[in-house]
């Protein structure tokens, strides 16, 4: 009996504990389970969101890569289409010029084969163009009326010499002097600057010797720079080299580089292709309205030569600033046959666009050079000029290729 009395309180306490446990534990279990479910769902949502985001990013990267590749090939297609236009120009030029057919129409209109800009293709989007991956456009610009700065090397084996080098130098000097007259020069940080401050270093950079035009070592200034370098002493491969030449600040490069060419080998100028900025350099008094009239006239009715351009500017009543207009340097020759071009082909696919630039030259058929051009008589020079003028064009040659984003 005593043992029962001793155990009853313990039994009661155990029963009470079990009862409390039965009454409380289910709620605790439910709370823990709910918490674990919520945490698990949050983890699953985060993982799924990461997977979806990574997948969308990868999809976008892949789509952009495809568009980038498509845009690249579209831009190449545009350049090839432009090369075809130059071949057509070459064939028409050779078939018409110098023949009886030339008298039947204005041969200057032949230039429209390459000069007319190519509109974006396809012209409109419909069922017939649904397979097109994007759009293409292209333009062809002439380089034959820009200043051929590489002829400063005086290399007779590369279409240059003393006479050609001096001609280029005079054209460059005329351009710089026109800049001085056309701008409020005194307010710019170039006081005391002369044309030779730019032209001497440019000639030193291109010619093959190591002597400065004004005496001394032409590399002395470059060797003081960090890091030091030397003058190229060869023809420039890109106009971006101008930034490396002594005296050629970014401002000067921005002002003049558009008038330079590393493709052109002619010292003559086509009055219908020469830049308006260069015409402004010849005539500092020309107003923007005057320049618009000149551009309109040569677009509607091309000028025959530089004398025709000069006469139009001087004698047209509506051109107020042309009375003192003079083309400089004196004796600058004109031409009508374009041979140097820059093709710019553009391709667009999705949000991606690519641009490819080609420098193209249309060589003439070989004409034997004069034995000594500097000692040739005026008659011999005139006969040589006629042969060069009438020489047929050959297939276009790609001189360089540039890719831009």
Short mmCIF file of C-alpha atoms in Angstrom, two decimals:
data_model
loop_
_atom_site.label_atom_id
_atom_site.label_comp_id
_atom_site.label_asym_id
_atom_site.label_seq_id
_atom_site.Cartn_x
_atom_site.Cartn_y
_atom_site.Cartn_z
CA UNK A 1 0.00 0.00 0.00
CA UNK A 2 2.80 2.36 0.89
CA UNK A 3 4.38 1.88 -2.47
CA UNK A 4 1.14 2.87 -4.24
CA UNK A 5 0.85 6.00 -2.16
CA UNK A 6 4.38 6.93 -3.06
CA UNK A 7 3.82 6.39 -6.78
CA UNK A 8 0.50 8.14 -7.22
CA UNK A 9 1.89 11.69 -7.24
CA UNK A 10 4.53 10.70 -9.76
CA UNK A 11 1.94 9.03 -11.93
CA UNK A 12 -0.27 12.07 -11.72
CA UNK A 13 2.62 14.32 -12.66
CA UNK A 14 3.49 12.12 -15.65
CA UNK A 15 -0.12 12.06 -16.81
CA UNK A 16 -0.33 15.81 -16.41
CA UNK A 17 2.88 16.28 -18.44
CA UNK A 18 1.67 13.98 -21.19
CA UNK A 19 -1.64 15.77 -21.29
CA UNK A 20 0.08 19.12 -21.62
CA UNK A 21 2.37 17.67 -24.22
CA UNK A 22 -0.59 16.34 -26.22
CA UNK A 23 -2.35 19.68 -25.98
CA UNK A 24 0.65 21.84 -26.94
CA UNK A 25 2.87 19.80 -29.29
CA UNK A 26 0.51 19.73 -32.32
CA UNK A 27 0.47 23.53 -32.45
CA UNK A 28 4.23 23.68 -32.18
CA UNK A 29 4.60 21.12 -34.92
CA UNK A 30 2.22 23.06 -37.16
CA UNK A 31 4.15 26.32 -36.60
CA UNK A 32 7.50 24.75 -37.42
CA UNK A 33 6.11 23.06 -40.50
CA UNK A 34 4.57 26.31 -41.76
CA UNK A 35 7.85 28.13 -41.20
CA UNK A 36 9.76 25.42 -43.05
CA UNK A 37 7.27 25.52 -45.93
CA UNK A 38 7.59 29.32 -46.22
CA UNK A 39 11.40 29.16 -46.16
CA UNK A 40 11.41 26.36 -48.73
CA UNK A 41 9.09 28.30 -51.03
CA UNK A 42 11.26 31.39 -50.74
CA UNK A 43 14.35 29.38 -51.60
CA UNK A 44 12.57 27.78 -54.55
CA UNK A 45 11.37 31.21 -55.79
CA UNK A 46 14.91 32.64 -55.52
CA UNK A 47 16.40 29.67 -57.36
CA UNK A 48 13.73 29.80 -60.09
CA UNK A 49 14.19 33.59 -60.45
CA UNK A 50 17.96 33.16 -60.81
CA UNK A 51 17.45 30.44 -63.42
CA UNK A 52 14.94 32.57 -65.36
CA UNK A 53 17.19 35.65 -65.20
CA UNK A 54 20.27 33.70 -66.26
CA UNK A 55 18.30 32.12 -69.07
CA UNK A 56 16.95 35.49 -70.27
CA UNK A 57 20.43 37.03 -70.15
CA UNK A 58 21.91 34.11 -72.09
CA UNK A 59 19.07 34.38 -74.60
CA UNK A 60 19.66 38.10 -75.04
CA UNK A 61 23.42 37.58 -75.40
CA UNK A 62 22.84 34.87 -77.99
CA UNK A 63 20.30 37.02 -79.86
CA UNK A 64 22.67 40.01 -79.88
CA UNK A 65 25.51 37.79 -81.08
CA UNK A 66 23.32 36.57 -83.95
CA UNK A 67 22.24 40.14 -84.79
CA UNK A 68 25.84 41.31 -84.62
CA UNK A 69 26.92 38.61 -87.05
CA UNK A 70 23.97 39.33 -89.34
CA UNK A 71 24.71 43.07 -89.26
CA UNK A 72 28.35 42.39 -90.15
CA UNK A 73 27.46 40.29 -93.19
CA UNK A 74 24.79 42.78 -94.21
CA UNK A 75 27.35 45.61 -94.13
CA UNK A 76 29.71 43.47 -96.23
CA UNK A 77 26.88 42.87 -98.69
CA UNK A 78 26.38 46.63 -98.93
CA UNK A 79 30.07 47.18 -99.73
CA UNK A 80 30.02 44.43 -102.37
CA UNK A 81 26.97 46.03 -103.96
CA UNK A 82 28.89 49.32 -104.02
CA UNK A 83 31.90 47.62 -105.62
CA UNK A 84 29.52 46.34 -108.30
CA UNK A 85 28.37 49.92 -108.91
CA UNK A 86 32.00 51.00 -109.38
CA UNK A 87 32.51 48.17 -111.87
CA UNK A 88 29.45 49.35 -113.79
CA UNK A 89 30.82 52.91 -113.68
CA UNK A 90 34.13 51.63 -115.03
CA UNK A 91 32.47 49.76 -117.90
CA UNK A 92 30.22 52.66 -118.89
CA UNK A 93 33.12 55.11 -118.65
CA UNK A 94 35.31 52.95 -120.90
CA UNK A 95 32.52 52.27 -123.42
CA UNK A 96 31.32 55.86 -123.74
CA UNK A 97 34.18 58.29 -123.15
CA UNK A 98 36.39 58.86 -126.16
CA UNK A 99 33.81 57.40 -128.58
CA UNK A 100 31.09 58.81 -130.81
CA UNK A 101 28.51 57.90 -128.16
CA UNK A 102 29.97 60.52 -125.85
CA UNK A 103 28.38 63.29 -127.93
CA UNK A 104 24.88 61.87 -127.44
CA UNK A 105 24.54 62.76 -123.76
CA UNK A 106 26.21 64.60 -120.93
CA UNK A 107 29.04 62.31 -119.90
CA UNK A 108 29.20 63.98 -116.47
CA UNK A 109 25.99 62.16 -115.62
CA UNK A 110 28.01 58.93 -115.60
CA UNK A 111 29.22 59.92 -112.13
CA UNK A 112 25.68 59.42 -110.84
CA UNK A 113 26.22 55.67 -111.19
CA UNK A 114 28.37 55.81 -108.06
CA UNK A 115 27.49 59.18 -106.51
CA UNK A 116 23.78 58.55 -105.91
CA UNK A 117 23.38 57.20 -102.35
CA UNK A 118 22.00 53.70 -101.99
CA UNK A 119 18.66 53.89 -100.11
CA UNK A 120 18.09 51.53 -97.17
CA UNK A 121 17.06 48.11 -98.43
CA UNK A 122 14.49 46.59 -98.35
CA UNK A 123 12.50 49.67 -99.32
CA UNK A 124 9.43 48.40 -97.48
CA UNK A 125 8.69 45.47 -95.23
CA UNK A 126 6.09 43.01 -96.50
CA UNK A 127 5.68 39.30 -97.10
CA UNK A 128 8.26 39.32 -99.88
CA UNK A 129 10.95 40.70 -97.54
CA UNK A 130 10.07 38.68 -94.47
CA UNK A 131 13.20 36.56 -94.95
CA UNK A 132 15.50 39.60 -94.76
CA UNK A 133 17.44 39.51 -91.48
CA UNK A 134 17.77 43.32 -91.41
CA UNK A 135 18.51 46.39 -93.54
CA UNK A 136 21.48 47.58 -95.59
CA UNK A 137 22.55 50.97 -96.89
CA UNK A 138 25.70 52.27 -98.54
CA UNK A 139 27.34 55.42 -99.84
CA UNK A 140 30.32 56.09 -102.09
CA UNK A 141 32.32 59.29 -101.69
CA UNK A 142 35.09 60.60 -103.90
CA UNK A 143 38.65 61.05 -102.68
CA UNK A 144 40.11 62.37 -105.94
CA UNK A 145 39.62 66.04 -105.03
CA UNK A 146 41.23 65.80 -101.61
CA UNK A 147 44.85 66.77 -101.03
CA UNK A 148 47.11 63.70 -101.58
CA UNK A 149 49.42 64.28 -98.61
CA UNK A 150 51.43 61.08 -99.23
CA UNK A 151 52.88 62.63 -102.39
CA UNK A 152 55.06 64.75 -100.09
CA UNK A 153 57.52 61.83 -100.10
CA UNK A 154 58.82 62.85 -103.58
CA UNK A 155 59.11 59.17 -104.50
CA UNK A 156 59.24 59.01 -108.29
CA UNK A 157 58.52 55.27 -108.21
CA UNK A 158 55.21 55.94 -106.42
CA UNK A 159 53.64 58.60 -108.66
CA UNK A 160 55.39 61.51 -106.98
CA UNK A 161 58.40 63.74 -107.50
CA UNK A 162 59.64 67.23 -106.77
CA UNK A 163 56.93 68.93 -108.86
CA UNK A 164 54.11 66.85 -107.30
CA UNK A 165 55.44 67.41 -103.78
CA UNK A 166 55.61 71.17 -104.30
CA UNK A 167 52.09 71.15 -105.73
CA UNK A 168 50.77 69.33 -102.66
CA UNK A 169 52.67 71.68 -100.35
CA UNK A 170 51.15 74.72 -102.06
CA UNK A 171 47.65 73.25 -101.78
CA UNK A 172 48.17 72.58 -98.07
CA UNK A 173 49.51 76.09 -97.55
CA UNK A 174 46.49 77.56 -99.35
CA UNK A 175 44.14 75.55 -97.12
CA UNK A 176 45.83 76.68 -93.91
CA UNK A 177 45.98 80.32 -94.99
CA UNK A 178 42.28 80.11 -95.83
CA UNK A 179 41.62 78.85 -92.30
CA UNK A 180 43.52 81.82 -90.88
CA UNK A 181 41.45 84.25 -92.96
CA UNK A 182 38.10 82.51 -92.41
CA UNK A 183 38.27 82.39 -88.60
CA UNK A 184 38.70 84.84 -85.77
CA UNK A 185 42.28 83.66 -85.61
CA UNK A 186 43.54 86.16 -83.01
CA UNK A 187 41.15 84.70 -80.43
CA UNK A 188 42.52 81.18 -80.90
CA UNK A 189 45.62 79.95 -79.03
CA UNK A 190 47.75 79.99 -82.19
CA UNK A 191 49.34 83.45 -82.15
CA UNK A 192 52.53 83.54 -84.15
CA UNK A 193 51.74 80.28 -85.95
CA UNK A 194 52.67 80.07 -89.61
CA UNK A 195 51.72 77.49 -92.19
CA UNK A 196 55.23 76.02 -92.11
CA UNK A 197 54.79 75.17 -88.41
CA UNK A 198 52.37 72.46 -89.56
CA UNK A 199 53.68 71.67 -93.02
CA UNK A 200 57.36 71.10 -92.16
CA UNK A 201 56.64 68.41 -89.52
CA UNK A 202 54.10 66.79 -91.86
CA UNK A 203 56.63 66.58 -94.69
CA UNK A 204 59.30 65.28 -92.27
CA UNK A 205 56.92 62.55 -91.10
CA UNK A 206 56.32 61.29 -94.66
CA UNK A 207 59.66 61.77 -96.46
CA UNK A 208 62.35 59.10 -96.24
CA UNK A 209 65.20 61.15 -94.74
CA UNK A 210 65.87 61.99 -91.08
CA UNK A 211 66.56 65.73 -91.51
CA UNK A 212 64.15 68.46 -90.50
CA UNK A 213 62.97 70.86 -93.18
CA UNK A 214 64.34 73.76 -91.11
CA UNK A 215 67.53 71.95 -90.02
CA UNK A 216 68.35 69.43 -87.31
CA UNK A 217 67.15 65.93 -86.48
CA UNK A 218 63.46 65.39 -87.22
CA UNK A 219 63.16 62.86 -84.35
CA UNK A 220 64.48 65.20 -81.66
CA UNK A 221 61.01 66.32 -80.56
CA UNK A 222 59.53 62.82 -80.57
CA UNK A 223 62.37 61.36 -78.50
CA UNK A 224 61.51 63.72 -75.63
CA UNK A 225 58.01 62.28 -75.35
CA UNK A 226 56.93 59.50 -73.00
CA UNK A 227 57.00 56.94 -74.47
CA UNK A 228 59.37 58.16 -77.19
CA UNK A 229 58.89 57.24 -80.84
CA UNK A 230 60.27 58.12 -84.27
CA UNK A 231 58.81 59.68 -87.40
CA UNK A 232 57.28 57.20 -89.84
CA UNK A 233 59.53 58.26 -92.77
CA UNK A 234 57.09 56.61 -95.13
CA UNK A 235 53.62 57.15 -96.53
CA UNK A 236 50.85 57.34 -93.95
CA UNK A 237 48.64 54.28 -93.61
CA UNK A 238 45.89 56.16 -91.76
CA UNK A 239 44.97 59.79 -91.18
CA UNK A 240 44.88 59.05 -87.45
CA UNK A 241 48.69 59.33 -87.56
CA UNK A 242 48.25 63.09 -87.80
CA UNK A 243 47.72 63.13 -84.03
CA UNK A 244 51.31 61.89 -83.58
CA UNK A 245 52.94 64.63 -85.66
CA UNK A 246 54.60 67.62 -84.00
CA UNK A 247 52.31 70.66 -83.91
CA UNK A 248 49.21 68.80 -85.06
CA UNK A 249 46.82 69.29 -82.18
CA UNK A 250 43.42 67.60 -82.08
CA UNK A 251 41.88 70.90 -83.15
CA UNK A 252 44.02 71.11 -86.30
CA UNK A 253 43.31 67.47 -87.15
CA UNK A 254 39.57 68.06 -86.78
CA UNK A 255 39.76 71.14 -89.01
CA UNK A 256 41.94 69.79 -91.84
CA UNK A 257 41.86 65.97 -91.96
CA UNK A 258 38.58 65.92 -93.92
CA UNK A 259 40.43 67.62 -96.81
CA UNK A 260 43.29 65.06 -96.86
CA UNK A 261 43.49 61.70 -98.59
CA UNK A 262 45.89 58.76 -98.37
CA UNK A 263 44.22 57.11 -101.40
CA UNK A 264 44.42 59.91 -103.93
CA UNK A 265 47.40 60.20 -106.28
CA UNK A 266 46.15 63.20 -108.25
CA UNK A 267 47.18 66.77 -107.56
CA UNK A 268 44.29 68.07 -109.70
CA UNK A 269 40.76 68.82 -108.46
CA UNK A 270 37.28 68.00 -109.72
CA UNK A 271 35.19 71.19 -109.29
CA UNK A 272 32.07 69.07 -108.81
CA UNK A 273 33.55 66.97 -106.00
CA UNK A 274 35.83 69.36 -104.13
CA UNK A 275 34.57 70.03 -100.61
CA UNK A 276 32.63 73.19 -99.80
CA UNK A 277 35.11 73.88 -96.97
CA UNK A 278 37.94 74.05 -99.47
CA UNK A 279 35.95 76.40 -101.72
CA UNK A 280 35.44 78.54 -98.62
CA UNK A 281 39.21 78.52 -98.09
CA UNK A 282 39.65 79.85 -101.63
CA UNK A 283 37.04 82.56 -101.09
CA UNK A 284 37.02 83.85 -97.49
CA UNK A 285 34.28 86.38 -98.37
CA UNK A 286 31.78 83.73 -99.48
CA UNK A 287 28.71 83.57 -97.26
CA UNK A 288 26.80 80.40 -96.31
CA UNK A 289 24.10 81.45 -98.79
CA UNK A 290 26.75 81.78 -101.52
CA UNK A 291 28.04 78.29 -100.80
CA UNK A 292 24.51 76.90 -100.99
CA UNK A 293 24.11 78.40 -104.47
CA UNK A 294 27.39 76.84 -105.60
CA UNK A 295 26.36 73.42 -104.26
CA UNK A 296 22.94 73.68 -105.93
CA UNK A 297 24.42 74.72 -109.29
CA UNK A 298 26.96 71.89 -109.50
CA UNK A 299 24.33 69.35 -108.47
CA UNK A 300 21.94 70.46 -111.24
CA UNK A 301 24.53 71.36 -113.86
CA UNK A 302 28.10 70.12 -113.24
CA UNK A 303 30.97 72.54 -113.85
CA UNK A 304 33.19 71.83 -116.85
CA UNK A 305 36.41 72.75 -115.01
CA UNK A 306 37.82 75.04 -112.32
CA UNK A 307 37.64 78.05 -114.66
CA UNK A 308 33.91 77.41 -115.05
CA UNK A 309 33.52 77.28 -111.25
CA UNK A 310 35.50 80.49 -110.80
CA UNK A 311 33.51 82.29 -113.48
CA UNK A 312 30.21 81.22 -111.94
CA UNK A 313 31.22 82.50 -108.51
CA UNK A 314 32.53 85.82 -109.82
CA UNK A 315 29.73 86.60 -112.26
CA UNK A 316 26.56 85.33 -110.58
CA UNK A 317 24.62 88.33 -109.18
CA UNK A 318 23.21 86.35 -106.28
CA UNK A 319 26.68 85.46 -104.95
CA UNK A 320 27.60 88.52 -102.91
CA UNK A 321 31.05 87.43 -101.72
CA UNK A 322 32.48 86.21 -105.02
CA UNK A 323 33.92 89.36 -106.59
CA UNK A 324 37.42 88.70 -105.22
CA UNK A 325 37.26 84.91 -105.52
CA UNK A 326 40.52 83.32 -106.70
CA UNK A 327 41.35 79.61 -106.77
CA UNK A 328 44.68 79.02 -105.09
CA UNK A 329 47.37 77.98 -105.60
CA UNK A 330 47.67 79.50 -109.06
CA UNK A 331 47.82 76.91 -111.80
CA UNK A 332 45.78 74.29 -109.93
CA UNK A 333 44.55 71.83 -112.57
CA UNK A 334 41.12 70.25 -112.83
CA UNK A 335 39.99 66.76 -113.79
CA UNK A 336 36.67 65.05 -114.39
CA UNK A 337 37.55 61.34 -114.06
CA UNK A 338 37.15 60.01 -110.52
CA UNK A 339 39.42 57.16 -109.47
CA UNK A 340 39.68 57.18 -105.65
CA UNK A 341 36.68 56.33 -103.50
CA UNK A 342 35.63 55.46 -99.97
CA UNK A 343 32.75 53.02 -99.65
CA UNK A 344 30.78 53.01 -96.40
CA UNK A 345 28.45 50.03 -96.04
CA UNK A 346 26.03 49.77 -93.15
CA UNK A 347 24.12 46.71 -91.91
CA UNK A 348 21.38 46.71 -89.29
CA UNK A 349 19.85 43.66 -87.60
CA UNK A 350 17.66 44.06 -84.51
CA UNK A 351 19.23 46.75 -82.34
CA UNK A 352 22.75 46.11 -83.69
CA UNK A 353 24.37 48.05 -86.53
CA UNK A 354 27.79 47.55 -88.13
CA UNK A 355 29.69 49.78 -90.53
CA UNK A 356 32.48 48.71 -92.89
CA UNK A 357 34.60 51.23 -94.81
CA UNK A 358 36.60 50.37 -97.92
CA UNK A 359 39.23 52.51 -99.58
CA UNK A 360 39.01 51.73 -103.30
CA UNK A 361 41.15 52.83 -106.23
CA UNK A 362 40.27 52.50 -109.92
CA UNK A 363 43.63 52.34 -111.72
CA UNK A 364 44.03 53.55 -115.28
CA UNK A 365 45.59 51.39 -117.94
CA UNK A 366 49.36 51.78 -117.91
CA UNK A 367 50.69 54.82 -119.74
CA UNK A 368 54.50 54.92 -120.07
CA UNK A 369 55.80 57.89 -118.03
CA UNK A 370 57.93 60.64 -119.50
CA UNK A 371 61.68 59.89 -119.19
CA UNK A 372 62.29 63.08 -117.22
CA UNK A 373 59.03 64.91 -116.37
CA UNK A 374 60.82 67.92 -114.90
CA UNK A 375 62.69 68.58 -118.16
CA UNK A 376 59.78 67.80 -120.51
CA UNK A 377 58.54 70.52 -122.85
CA UNK A 378 55.00 71.96 -122.53
CA UNK A 379 53.98 70.08 -125.67
CA UNK A 380 55.24 66.78 -124.26
CA UNK A 381 53.46 67.45 -120.99
CA UNK A 382 50.21 68.29 -122.80
CA UNK A 383 50.41 65.10 -124.89
CA UNK A 384 51.09 63.07 -121.74
CA UNK A 385 48.11 64.66 -119.98
CA UNK A 386 45.87 63.72 -122.93
CA UNK A 387 47.07 60.11 -122.81
CA UNK A 388 46.40 59.92 -119.09
CA UNK A 389 43.00 61.53 -119.49
CA UNK A 390 41.91 59.09 -122.21
CA UNK A 391 43.35 55.99 -120.53
CA UNK A 392 40.70 53.40 -119.74
CA UNK A 393 39.92 52.39 -116.19
CA UNK A 394 40.63 48.90 -114.87
CA UNK A 395 38.93 46.87 -112.14
CA UNK A 396 38.61 48.48 -108.69
CA UNK A 397 41.25 47.59 -106.12
CA UNK A 398 40.53 47.59 -102.39
CA UNK A 399 43.36 49.45 -100.66
CA UNK A 400 42.22 49.18 -97.06
CA UNK A 401 39.29 47.97 -94.95
CA UNK A 402 38.10 49.57 -91.71
CA UNK A 403 35.40 48.31 -89.36
CA UNK A 404 33.44 50.61 -87.07
CA UNK A 405 30.83 49.85 -84.44
#
